[in-house]
Amino acid sequence: MLWDSETLLALLLNVTVTFLVFALITRISLSQPGLLFLSFFFFFYCAWRLASVFYIDVFGPIVSEQLERSIGPGLAAVPLGACQALVLLMLLVSFHPQRLKALAAASNLKISSFMPAGRLDLFDLAFWVVLLFEVALWIEMLTGGTIPLFSKIERLDYSQQFGGFLHGRLMDWGPMLAFQLGLLFASPVLRGARFDFRFGALFGGLMVYLLFVGHRFSSFFLYFSFFIMPLGSIVLGRSKAAAFDHLAFYRMLRALWLPVAGLGVLVLGALTYSYTVVRGAESELLQTKLTQRLLVQQGEMWWMTYERVFLHGDWNARLAFVKLFLDPFNPNRNSTMQLLMELGLPIERAHALLDLGVAYTGGWPEVLFELGGPVNGFILVVLSAVMFSEFLFLLTRCVVEERYATCFFLTPILYAVEVYLASGMMNSFIQLTFMTKLVVVIFVYVLEDRWRARLMASASPGVGQATALEREVTP
């Protein structure tokens, strides 16, 4: 097949941008592994979407089953890669070595060393509470008469038709619970101890439960990403501290290879079972289904936005704003994907799918260009990158300073931010519940800060003065 110069130039641009983004992710992962753990959800999702768009650009036209049309070829990978690179570069700015040194110096004092002896152990209490929840979760499923793994029931059907009260709470709060388990698992390292494997076992119990109720890759990936985030915060926040034993810490990490490998086998088994048993009637189309799932569906909504906004100059900021914040099809769900599906599909089909609870993949940065167009959209991307990276730095500070109360109330905010960087969900930020959570976490942060100051001052006045001095010189 002979390609003309225009096609070769498009290929060169796509390859160059895609390579640069993947190289940047690799560079960050090798030079700052803590940032890889902390941002694993974004890194993986970013790489997957870019690979999908690159596939559509280079091998198009490709038939999209969900859109019921052909998409590609083009240069959609170029603006998408630029957006992702802006976020990656902002992470490097927020987690600059000088800031990490200042953070390590400010968090040298261990708050646990100032606690009076004989106090109620937070870790023991949390362990028993979560253990009781998981036991009750299993009892609820086993006594319900239906086990999706053996009944060949899809996870969404189980949640809607058979799932009990506790199952519903796990579906609502599961990733946030995974973060708390990861925090309690990793936090003993801040005190020079080993990981608390009780919480690793609890996390493993959740993964097995998800397998039994029909979940596949996306849930395992989401929960795992949140579980390892505190590990990343600890590596970043303590890596520049003189007293931090890097070799001992990485030895402990290497000891986790077996559980991680077990999780990988679990995910692979769940995927194989889902496509070959649960969807057995479609097994002859397995290759087509996998191609659509892995290489088309991740990038198709961005390609539609690229075609509409960048190629045809067709965007309507006012309509987008109204559909996002004032008059969405379903105000209780992600209005971003509702807007994109209405723009990319016949309106009747979009609404029929949305009524069934179906939502396509993507949303960020599509929504920013639907609001701002091909130029101002990049300004919105920069603002998103600053918000994301600085929030992660705040989270890291709270983890390494052992601000457990603040971390607990920060978790719903963290979930909203992570979901925004994946699905572009913006309407959650204007909800009264989100505003209430924001006010509560600010109040808890201030309250915990004063409690910590009083605790250290009562234990050692000199330490309290030193802490105050450190805060004055910390940027």
Tab-separated table of C-alpha atoms in Angstrom:
chain	number	residue	atom	x	y	z
A	1	MET	CA	0.000	0.000	0.000
A	2	LEU	CA	1.416	3.375	-1.040
A	3	TRP	CA	0.928	6.283	1.326
A	4	ASP	CA	1.029	9.906	0.197
A	5	SER	CA	3.059	12.571	2.008
A	6	GLU	CA	0.038	13.841	3.975
A	7	THR	CA	-0.686	10.373	5.354
A	8	LEU	CA	2.969	9.862	6.248
A	9	LEU	CA	3.084	13.224	8.024
A	10	ALA	CA	-0.038	12.333	10.035
A	11	LEU	CA	1.502	8.995	10.969
A	12	LEU	CA	4.745	10.698	12.033
A	13	LEU	CA	2.874	13.193	14.222
A	14	ASN	CA	0.779	10.472	15.871
A	15	VAL	CA	3.787	8.262	16.507
A	16	THR	CA	5.879	11.145	17.862
A	17	VAL	CA	3.252	12.458	20.292
A	18	THR	CA	2.280	8.986	21.482
A	19	PHE	CA	5.913	8.016	21.984
A	20	LEU	CA	6.660	11.209	23.924
A	21	VAL	CA	3.726	10.690	26.303
A	22	PHE	CA	4.655	7.060	26.920
A	23	ALA	CA	8.290	8.066	27.405
A	24	LEU	CA	7.249	10.719	29.939
A	25	ILE	CA	5.156	8.195	31.874
A	26	THR	CA	8.082	5.758	31.863
A	27	ARG	CA	10.522	8.473	32.965
A	28	ILE	CA	8.306	9.510	35.883
A	29	SER	CA	7.693	5.903	36.904
A	30	LEU	CA	11.410	5.101	37.012
A	31	SER	CA	12.632	8.324	38.601
A	32	GLN	CA	9.751	8.769	41.079
A	33	PRO	CA	8.076	5.402	41.740
A	34	GLY	CA	6.050	7.025	44.489
A	35	LEU	CA	4.375	9.202	41.885
A	36	LEU	CA	3.589	6.073	39.869
A	37	PHE	CA	1.815	4.522	42.881
A	38	LEU	CA	0.013	7.741	43.734
A	39	SER	CA	-1.127	8.431	40.152
A	40	PHE	CA	-1.396	4.856	38.906
A	41	PHE	CA	-5.084	5.277	38.071
A	42	PHE	CA	-4.413	8.283	35.833
A	43	PHE	CA	-1.205	6.862	34.327
A	44	PHE	CA	-2.813	3.587	33.284
A	45	TYR	CA	-6.034	5.153	32.054
A	46	CYS	CA	-4.088	7.834	30.203
A	47	ALA	CA	-1.898	5.262	28.416
A	48	TRP	CA	-4.855	3.049	27.515
A	49	ARG	CA	-6.915	5.882	26.032
A	50	LEU	CA	-3.973	7.256	24.060
A	51	ALA	CA	-3.180	3.809	22.643
A	52	SER	CA	-6.833	3.438	21.629
A	53	VAL	CA	-6.941	6.810	19.867
A	54	PHE	CA	-3.609	6.062	18.161
A	55	TYR	CA	-5.086	2.791	16.875
A	56	ILE	CA	-8.134	4.600	15.476
A	57	ASP	CA	-5.976	7.310	13.897
A	58	VAL	CA	-3.508	4.978	12.218
A	59	PHE	CA	-5.665	1.975	11.285
A	60	GLY	CA	-8.923	3.816	10.587
A	61	PRO	CA	-11.499	3.838	9.321
A	62	ILE	CA	-12.557	1.512	12.149
A	63	VAL	CA	-16.147	0.403	12.726
A	64	SER	CA	-17.384	1.393	16.185
A	65	GLU	CA	-20.143	-0.922	17.383
A	66	GLN	CA	-21.309	1.510	20.043
A	67	LEU	CA	-21.433	4.546	17.765
A	68	GLU	CA	-22.696	2.479	14.814
A	69	ARG	CA	-20.413	4.301	12.391
A	70	SER	CA	-16.827	4.331	11.160
A	71	ILE	CA	-14.221	6.539	12.831
A	72	GLY	CA	-10.672	7.459	11.864
A	73	PRO	CA	-8.138	8.019	10.474
A	74	GLY	CA	-6.917	11.387	11.739
A	75	LEU	CA	-4.731	13.258	14.203
A	76	ALA	CA	-6.847	12.881	17.340
A	77	ALA	CA	-3.875	11.472	19.287
A	78	VAL	CA	-2.006	14.791	19.001
A	79	PRO	CA	-4.327	17.049	21.077
A	80	LEU	CA	-5.125	14.193	23.466
A	81	GLY	CA	-1.424	13.521	24.020
A	82	ALA	CA	-0.829	17.239	24.595
A	83	CYS	CA	-3.535	17.310	27.276
A	84	GLN	CA	-2.107	14.274	29.029
A	85	ALA	CA	1.423	15.677	28.854
A	86	LEU	CA	0.237	18.886	30.556
A	87	VAL	CA	-1.079	16.868	33.503
A	88	LEU	CA	2.111	14.794	33.717
A	89	LEU	CA	4.319	17.896	33.655
A	90	MET	CA	2.202	19.574	36.324
A	91	LEU	CA	2.662	16.528	38.546
A	92	LEU	CA	6.424	16.968	38.205
A	93	VAL	CA	6.071	20.617	39.214
A	94	SER	CA	3.884	19.882	42.247
A	95	PHE	CA	6.194	17.071	43.385
A	96	HIS	CA	9.435	18.914	42.697
A	97	PRO	CA	12.354	17.567	44.787
A	98	GLN	CA	12.616	20.848	46.711
A	99	ARG	CA	8.991	20.656	47.793
A	100	LEU	CA	9.451	17.020	48.778
A	101	LYS	CA	12.507	17.922	50.872
A	102	ALA	CA	10.517	20.595	52.663
A	103	LEU	CA	7.682	18.151	53.231
A	104	ALA	CA	10.053	15.523	54.621
A	105	ALA	CA	11.579	18.059	57.002
A	106	ALA	CA	8.167	19.238	58.195
A	107	SER	CA	6.935	15.686	58.812
A	108	ASN	CA	9.938	14.350	60.706
A	109	LEU	CA	7.994	14.434	63.966
A	110	LYS	CA	5.813	11.331	64.423
A	111	ILE	CA	2.502	12.242	65.997
A	112	SER	CA	2.080	8.682	67.271
A	113	SER	CA	5.072	9.160	69.586
A	114	PHE	CA	3.182	11.897	71.438
A	115	MET	CA	0.061	9.822	72.097
A	116	PRO	CA	-0.458	8.693	75.699
A	117	ALA	CA	0.022	5.016	76.511
A	118	GLY	CA	-3.035	2.803	76.829
A	119	ARG	CA	-5.106	4.736	74.299
A	120	LEU	CA	-7.648	3.077	72.030
A	121	ASP	CA	-5.752	1.680	69.053
A	122	LEU	CA	-7.192	3.141	65.847
A	123	PHE	CA	-5.773	0.303	63.737
A	124	ASP	CA	-7.353	-2.436	65.869
A	125	LEU	CA	-10.713	-0.667	65.858
A	126	ALA	CA	-10.627	-0.175	62.082
A	127	PHE	CA	-9.640	-3.803	61.525
A	128	TRP	CA	-12.577	-5.205	63.493
A	129	VAL	CA	-15.083	-2.778	61.951
A	130	VAL	CA	-14.049	-3.639	58.375
A	131	LEU	CA	-13.826	-7.356	59.175
A	132	LEU	CA	-17.395	-7.345	60.518
A	133	PHE	CA	-18.540	-5.464	57.409
A	134	GLU	CA	-16.924	-8.005	55.082
A	135	VAL	CA	-18.326	-10.973	57.011
A	136	ALA	CA	-21.798	-9.416	56.854
A	137	LEU	CA	-21.263	-8.738	53.133
A	138	TRP	CA	-20.522	-12.394	52.434
A	139	ILE	CA	-23.447	-13.553	54.573
A	140	GLU	CA	-25.761	-11.199	52.687
A	141	MET	CA	-24.648	-12.614	49.337
A	142	LEU	CA	-24.662	-16.296	50.354
A	143	THR	CA	-28.096	-16.097	51.963
A	144	GLY	CA	-29.535	-14.196	49.003
A	145	GLY	CA	-29.803	-17.384	46.972
A	146	THR	CA	-27.902	-16.033	43.940
A	147	ILE	CA	-24.133	-16.073	43.378
A	148	PRO	CA	-23.373	-14.282	40.082
A	149	LEU	CA	-20.141	-16.198	39.443
A	150	PHE	CA	-22.047	-19.485	39.268
A	151	SER	CA	-25.355	-18.131	37.958
A	152	LYS	CA	-23.727	-16.334	34.971
A	153	ILE	CA	-25.217	-12.991	35.971
A	154	GLU	CA	-23.628	-9.692	34.943
A	155	ARG	CA	-22.514	-7.460	37.801
A	156	LEU	CA	-24.912	-4.627	36.904
A	157	ASP	CA	-27.868	-7.007	36.755
A	158	TYR	CA	-26.916	-8.441	40.146
A	159	SER	CA	-26.627	-4.994	41.734
A	160	GLN	CA	-29.997	-3.891	40.370
A	161	GLN	CA	-31.979	-7.095	40.953
A	162	PHE	CA	-30.365	-9.083	43.760
A	163	GLY	CA	-27.774	-6.980	45.603
A	164	GLY	CA	-28.586	-6.203	49.229
A	165	PHE	CA	-28.078	-3.087	51.317
A	166	LEU	CA	-24.437	-3.772	52.181
A	167	HIS	CA	-23.625	-4.630	48.574
A	168	GLY	CA	-25.062	-1.279	47.528
A	169	ARG	CA	-22.916	0.527	50.080
A	170	LEU	CA	-19.813	-1.253	48.762
A	171	MET	CA	-20.677	-0.239	45.201
A	172	ASP	CA	-21.027	3.378	46.362
A	173	TRP	CA	-17.995	3.558	48.650
A	174	GLY	CA	-15.756	0.649	47.630
A	175	PRO	CA	-12.809	2.584	46.127
A	176	MET	CA	-12.798	4.912	49.137
A	177	LEU	CA	-12.748	1.902	51.473
A	178	ALA	CA	-9.830	0.515	49.441
A	179	PHE	CA	-7.932	3.773	49.998
A	180	GLN	CA	-8.494	3.601	53.758
A	181	LEU	CA	-7.321	-0.019	53.819
A	182	GLY	CA	-4.217	0.993	51.873
A	183	LEU	CA	-3.575	3.841	54.322
A	184	LEU	CA	-3.854	1.559	57.355
A	185	PHE	CA	-1.765	-1.096	55.586
A	186	ALA	CA	1.121	1.266	54.774
A	187	SER	CA	1.085	3.784	57.646
A	188	PRO	CA	3.138	1.680	60.119
A	189	VAL	CA	6.130	2.336	57.846
A	190	LEU	CA	6.014	5.968	58.985
A	191	ARG	CA	6.796	4.734	62.503
A	192	GLY	CA	9.607	2.441	61.368
A	193	ALA	CA	7.450	-0.706	61.518
A	194	ARG	CA	6.398	-3.170	58.840
A	195	PHE	CA	3.251	-3.152	56.762
A	196	ASP	CA	0.094	-4.139	58.636
A	197	PHE	CA	-0.834	-7.216	56.630
A	198	ARG	CA	-4.212	-7.516	58.356
A	199	PHE	CA	-5.483	-4.758	56.095
A	200	GLY	CA	-3.895	-6.369	53.063
A	201	ALA	CA	-5.885	-9.501	53.887
A	202	LEU	CA	-9.080	-7.444	54.196
A	203	PHE	CA	-8.387	-5.919	50.787
A	204	GLY	CA	-7.848	-9.399	49.358
A	205	GLY	CA	-11.209	-10.432	50.801
A	206	LEU	CA	-12.871	-7.562	48.948
A	207	MET	CA	-11.233	-8.632	45.681
A	208	VAL	CA	-12.517	-12.188	46.049
A	209	TYR	CA	-15.995	-10.844	46.829
A	210	LEU	CA	-15.921	-8.724	43.656
A	211	LEU	CA	-15.019	-11.838	41.682
A	212	PHE	CA	-17.986	-13.727	43.120
A	213	VAL	CA	-20.440	-10.918	42.311
A	214	GLY	CA	-19.386	-10.802	38.673
A	215	HIS	CA	-16.919	-7.907	38.474
A	216	ARG	CA	-14.170	-7.774	35.897
A	217	PHE	CA	-11.100	-5.710	35.122
A	218	SER	CA	-12.436	-2.191	35.721
A	219	SER	CA	-13.418	-2.784	39.357
A	220	PHE	CA	-10.210	-4.620	40.256
A	221	PHE	CA	-8.155	-1.893	38.597
A	222	LEU	CA	-10.063	0.887	40.366
A	223	TYR	CA	-9.827	-0.685	43.829
A	224	PHE	CA	-6.147	-1.578	43.401
A	225	SER	CA	-5.324	1.955	42.234
A	226	PHE	CA	-6.875	3.465	45.358
A	227	PHE	CA	-5.276	0.879	47.641
A	228	ILE	CA	-1.716	1.691	46.539
A	229	MET	CA	-2.121	5.490	46.625
A	230	PRO	CA	-1.020	5.824	50.300
A	231	LEU	CA	2.104	3.813	49.456
A	232	GLY	CA	2.936	6.402	46.834
A	233	SER	CA	2.354	9.247	49.291
A	234	ILE	CA	4.705	7.659	51.816
A	235	VAL	CA	7.453	7.087	49.243
A	236	LEU	CA	7.147	10.674	47.997
A	237	GLY	CA	6.760	12.325	51.385
A	238	ARG	CA	9.502	10.442	53.208
A	239	SER	CA	11.979	9.676	50.406
A	240	LYS	CA	13.947	12.862	51.091
A	241	ALA	CA	14.061	12.329	54.872
A	242	ALA	CA	17.480	11.398	56.202
A	243	ALA	CA	16.042	8.803	58.598
A	244	PHE	CA	14.008	6.992	55.944
A	245	ASP	CA	15.444	3.546	55.195
A	246	HIS	CA	14.914	3.208	51.455
A	247	LEU	CA	16.432	-0.258	51.187
A	248	ALA	CA	14.246	-1.697	53.951
A	249	PHE	CA	11.139	-0.125	52.444
A	250	TYR	CA	11.782	-1.460	48.953
A	251	ARG	CA	12.562	-4.898	50.405
A	252	MET	CA	9.108	-4.864	51.967
A	253	LEU	CA	7.622	-3.823	48.638
A	254	ARG	CA	9.368	-6.668	46.828
A	255	ALA	CA	7.881	-9.068	49.356
A	256	LEU	CA	4.439	-8.150	48.009
A	257	TRP	CA	5.061	-9.672	44.571
A	258	LEU	CA	3.156	-12.864	45.388
A	259	PRO	CA	-0.115	-11.154	46.460
A	260	VAL	CA	0.117	-8.811	43.460
A	261	ALA	CA	0.673	-11.771	41.135
A	262	GLY	CA	-2.320	-13.478	42.759
A	263	LEU	CA	-4.442	-10.409	42.057
A	264	GLY	CA	-3.287	-10.470	38.435
A	265	VAL	CA	-4.330	-14.114	38.098
A	266	LEU	CA	-7.680	-13.252	39.704
A	267	VAL	CA	-8.306	-10.457	37.194
A	268	LEU	CA	-7.270	-12.632	34.246
A	269	GLY	CA	-9.550	-15.398	35.450
A	270	ALA	CA	-12.455	-12.979	35.888
A	271	LEU	CA	-11.994	-11.646	32.359
A	272	THR	CA	-11.724	-15.100	30.817
A	273	TYR	CA	-14.775	-16.352	32.702
A	274	SER	CA	-16.811	-13.285	31.771
A	275	TYR	CA	-16.146	-13.505	28.044
A	276	THR	CA	-16.177	-17.295	27.632
A	277	VAL	CA	-18.817	-18.418	30.158
A	278	VAL	CA	-21.075	-15.523	31.162
A	279	ARG	CA	-21.178	-14.340	27.549
A	280	GLY	CA	-20.812	-17.816	26.083
A	281	ALA	CA	-23.300	-17.113	23.316
A	282	GLU	CA	-20.913	-14.516	21.938
A	283	SER	CA	-17.759	-16.619	22.138
A	284	GLU	CA	-17.429	-16.901	18.364
A	285	LEU	CA	-17.119	-13.119	18.238
A	286	LEU	CA	-14.612	-12.991	21.081
A	287	GLN	CA	-11.802	-11.420	19.048
A	288	THR	CA	-14.094	-8.704	17.706
A	289	LYS	CA	-15.474	-7.989	21.179
A	290	LEU	CA	-11.999	-7.729	22.696
A	291	THR	CA	-10.815	-5.442	19.892
A	292	GLN	CA	-13.783	-3.164	20.431
A	293	ARG	CA	-13.359	-3.190	24.218
A	294	LEU	CA	-9.608	-2.700	24.311
A	295	LEU	CA	-8.787	-0.645	21.224
A	296	VAL	CA	-11.930	1.205	20.150
A	297	GLN	CA	-14.249	1.983	23.048
A	298	GLN	CA	-11.533	3.702	25.104
A	299	GLY	CA	-10.923	6.327	22.445
A	300	GLU	CA	-14.088	6.598	20.362
A	301	MET	CA	-15.724	9.432	22.343
A	302	TRP	CA	-12.540	11.526	22.178
A	303	TRP	CA	-12.343	10.898	18.425
A	304	MET	CA	-15.906	12.184	18.069
A	305	THR	CA	-15.013	15.364	19.989
A	306	TYR	CA	-11.849	15.772	17.903
A	307	GLU	CA	-13.860	15.447	14.686
A	308	ARG	CA	-16.574	17.813	15.878
A	309	VAL	CA	-14.446	20.517	17.541
A	310	PHE	CA	-11.037	20.393	15.844
A	311	LEU	CA	-12.017	19.370	12.292
A	312	HIS	CA	-15.420	21.032	11.886
A	313	GLY	CA	-15.185	23.846	14.447
A	314	ASP	CA	-18.549	22.751	15.807
A	315	TRP	CA	-18.934	23.395	19.533
A	316	ASN	CA	-21.551	25.205	21.586
A	317	ALA	CA	-20.323	26.336	24.988
A	318	ARG	CA	-23.752	27.580	26.076
A	319	LEU	CA	-25.478	24.319	25.197
A	320	ALA	CA	-22.711	22.338	26.906
A	321	PHE	CA	-22.993	24.430	30.067
A	322	VAL	CA	-26.781	24.015	30.198
A	323	LYS	CA	-26.587	20.267	29.616
A	324	LEU	CA	-23.818	19.836	32.165
A	325	PHE	CA	-25.110	21.927	35.053
A	326	LEU	CA	-28.671	23.163	34.501
A	327	ASP	CA	-30.662	20.674	32.456
A	328	PRO	CA	-28.938	17.264	32.180
A	329	PHE	CA	-30.924	14.250	30.993
A	330	ASN	CA	-30.447	12.592	34.402
A	331	PRO	CA	-29.136	14.972	37.104
A	332	ASN	CA	-28.280	12.043	39.381
A	333	ARG	CA	-25.649	10.656	37.013
A	334	ASN	CA	-22.582	11.897	35.152
A	335	SER	CA	-23.911	14.704	32.947
A	336	THR	CA	-20.686	14.850	30.906
A	337	MET	CA	-21.169	11.468	29.253
A	338	GLN	CA	-24.867	12.227	28.794
A	339	LEU	CA	-23.876	15.332	26.813
A	340	LEU	CA	-21.293	13.463	24.732
A	341	MET	CA	-23.674	10.618	23.950
A	342	GLU	CA	-26.383	13.069	22.923
A	343	LEU	CA	-23.902	14.783	20.614
A	344	GLY	CA	-22.474	11.586	19.156
A	345	LEU	CA	-25.600	9.425	18.775
A	346	PRO	CA	-29.145	9.880	17.539
A	347	ILE	CA	-30.903	11.539	20.470
A	348	GLU	CA	-33.529	8.788	20.850
A	349	ARG	CA	-30.890	6.049	20.994
A	350	ALA	CA	-28.757	8.038	23.433
A	351	HIS	CA	-31.679	8.509	25.807
A	352	ALA	CA	-32.692	4.851	25.529
A	353	LEU	CA	-29.174	3.775	26.493
A	354	LEU	CA	-29.006	6.289	29.335
A	355	ASP	CA	-32.333	5.029	30.667
A	356	LEU	CA	-30.765	1.562	30.847
A	357	GLY	CA	-27.842	2.964	32.861
A	358	VAL	CA	-25.363	2.575	29.986
A	359	ALA	CA	-22.507	5.070	29.851
A	360	TYR	CA	-19.691	5.023	27.320
A	361	THR	CA	-16.013	5.424	28.221
A	362	GLY	CA	-14.303	8.808	28.368
A	363	GLY	CA	-15.295	12.348	29.257
A	364	TRP	CA	-11.980	14.025	30.045
A	365	PRO	CA	-10.689	16.049	28.259
A	366	GLU	CA	-13.665	15.916	25.864
A	367	VAL	CA	-15.873	18.043	28.103
A	368	LEU	CA	-13.288	20.825	28.339
A	369	PHE	CA	-13.176	21.257	24.566
A	370	GLU	CA	-16.955	21.108	24.286
A	371	LEU	CA	-16.975	24.044	26.725
A	372	GLY	CA	-13.948	25.989	25.518
A	373	GLY	CA	-13.388	25.023	21.914
A	374	PRO	CA	-10.057	24.067	20.333
A	375	VAL	CA	-8.070	26.912	21.980
A	376	ASN	CA	-9.656	27.747	25.326
A	377	GLY	CA	-10.086	24.057	25.945
A	378	PHE	CA	-6.343	23.813	26.587
A	379	ILE	CA	-6.599	26.562	29.218
A	380	LEU	CA	-9.225	24.470	30.997
A	381	VAL	CA	-6.896	21.468	30.736
A	382	VAL	CA	-4.119	23.439	32.482
A	383	LEU	CA	-6.509	24.429	35.276
A	384	SER	CA	-7.524	20.773	35.638
A	385	ALA	CA	-3.887	19.718	35.805
A	386	VAL	CA	-3.120	22.253	38.552
A	387	MET	CA	-6.148	21.181	40.593
A	388	PHE	CA	-5.308	17.496	40.255
A	389	SER	CA	-1.602	17.699	41.045
A	390	GLU	CA	-1.939	20.126	43.958
A	391	PHE	CA	-4.727	18.069	45.480
A	392	LEU	CA	-2.504	14.988	45.343
A	393	PHE	CA	0.267	16.959	47.044
A	394	LEU	CA	-2.149	17.974	49.811
A	395	LEU	CA	-3.181	14.340	50.186
A	396	THR	CA	0.466	13.296	50.415
A	397	ARG	CA	1.096	15.863	53.141
A	398	CYS	CA	-1.857	14.550	55.162
A	399	VAL	CA	-0.709	10.936	54.802
A	400	VAL	CA	2.912	11.477	55.843
A	401	GLU	CA	1.873	13.739	58.743
A	402	GLU	CA	-0.487	10.979	59.959
A	403	ARG	CA	-3.573	13.160	59.741
A	404	TYR	CA	-5.928	10.196	59.765
A	405	ALA	CA	-9.110	12.181	60.394
A	406	THR	CA	-8.381	14.536	57.510
A	407	CYS	CA	-7.470	11.634	55.228
A	408	PHE	CA	-10.776	9.963	56.075
A	409	PHE	CA	-12.824	13.013	55.113
A	410	LEU	CA	-10.602	13.804	52.119
A	411	THR	CA	-11.369	10.445	50.555
A	412	PRO	CA	-14.744	11.417	48.980
A	413	ILE	CA	-13.085	14.525	47.512
A	414	LEU	CA	-10.265	12.350	46.180
A	415	TYR	CA	-12.772	10.018	44.555
A	416	ALA	CA	-14.562	12.928	42.855
A	417	VAL	CA	-11.261	14.312	41.536
A	418	GLU	CA	-10.100	10.929	40.215
A	419	VAL	CA	-13.464	10.272	38.566
A	420	TYR	CA	-13.306	13.722	36.957
A	421	LEU	CA	-9.893	12.973	35.405
A	422	ALA	CA	-11.327	9.766	33.937
A	423	SER	CA	-14.939	10.505	33.037
A	424	GLY	CA	-14.992	14.303	33.033
A	425	MET	CA	-17.768	14.325	35.637
A	426	MET	CA	-18.208	17.992	36.570
A	427	ASN	CA	-21.759	18.154	37.919
A	428	SER	CA	-20.677	16.455	41.144
A	429	PHE	CA	-18.637	19.564	42.031
A	430	ILE	CA	-21.727	21.776	42.191
A	431	GLN	CA	-23.839	19.435	44.308
A	432	LEU	CA	-24.761	20.511	47.825
A	433	THR	CA	-23.403	17.232	49.160
A	434	PHE	CA	-19.987	17.930	47.627
A	435	MET	CA	-19.941	21.462	49.040
A	436	THR	CA	-20.832	20.038	52.452
A	437	LYS	CA	-18.008	17.491	52.223
A	438	LEU	CA	-15.597	20.276	51.290
A	439	VAL	CA	-16.620	22.404	54.285
A	440	VAL	CA	-16.396	19.400	56.609
A	441	VAL	CA	-12.900	18.425	55.450
A	442	ILE	CA	-11.639	22.001	55.910
A	443	PHE	CA	-13.125	22.079	59.404
A	444	VAL	CA	-11.603	18.679	60.271
A	445	TYR	CA	-8.197	19.743	58.924
A	446	VAL	CA	-8.157	22.870	61.102
A	447	LEU	CA	-9.454	20.954	64.128
A	448	GLU	CA	-6.897	18.184	63.715
A	449	ASP	CA	-4.123	20.732	63.208
A	450	ARG	CA	-4.977	22.440	66.528
A	451	TRP	CA	-5.248	19.100	68.314
A	452	ARG	CA	-1.832	18.056	67.007
A	453	ALA	CA	-0.295	21.359	68.102
A	454	ARG	CA	-1.750	21.041	71.620
A	455	LEU	CA	-0.660	17.409	71.883
A	456	MET	CA	2.939	18.149	70.915
A	457	ALA	CA	3.081	21.284	73.044
A	458	SER	CA	1.823	19.438	76.132
A	459	ALA	CA	4.301	16.601	75.536
A	460	SER	CA	7.291	18.857	74.906
A	461	PRO	CA	7.119	22.655	74.689
A	462	GLY	CA	10.411	22.731	72.829
A	463	VAL	CA	9.063	20.412	70.162
A	464	GLY	CA	5.992	22.598	69.731
A	465	GLN	CA	8.157	25.676	69.169
A	466	ALA	CA	10.349	23.792	66.705
A	467	THR	CA	7.308	22.645	64.784
A	468	ALA	CA	5.997	26.181	64.558
A	469	LEU	CA	9.384	27.373	63.294
A	470	GLU	CA	9.440	24.632	60.637
A	471	ARG	CA	6.030	25.724	59.400
A	472	GLU	CA	7.244	29.288	59.046
A	473	VAL	CA	10.155	28.291	56.816
A	474	THR	CA	8.297	25.604	54.834
A	475	PRO	CA	7.133	26.886	51.426
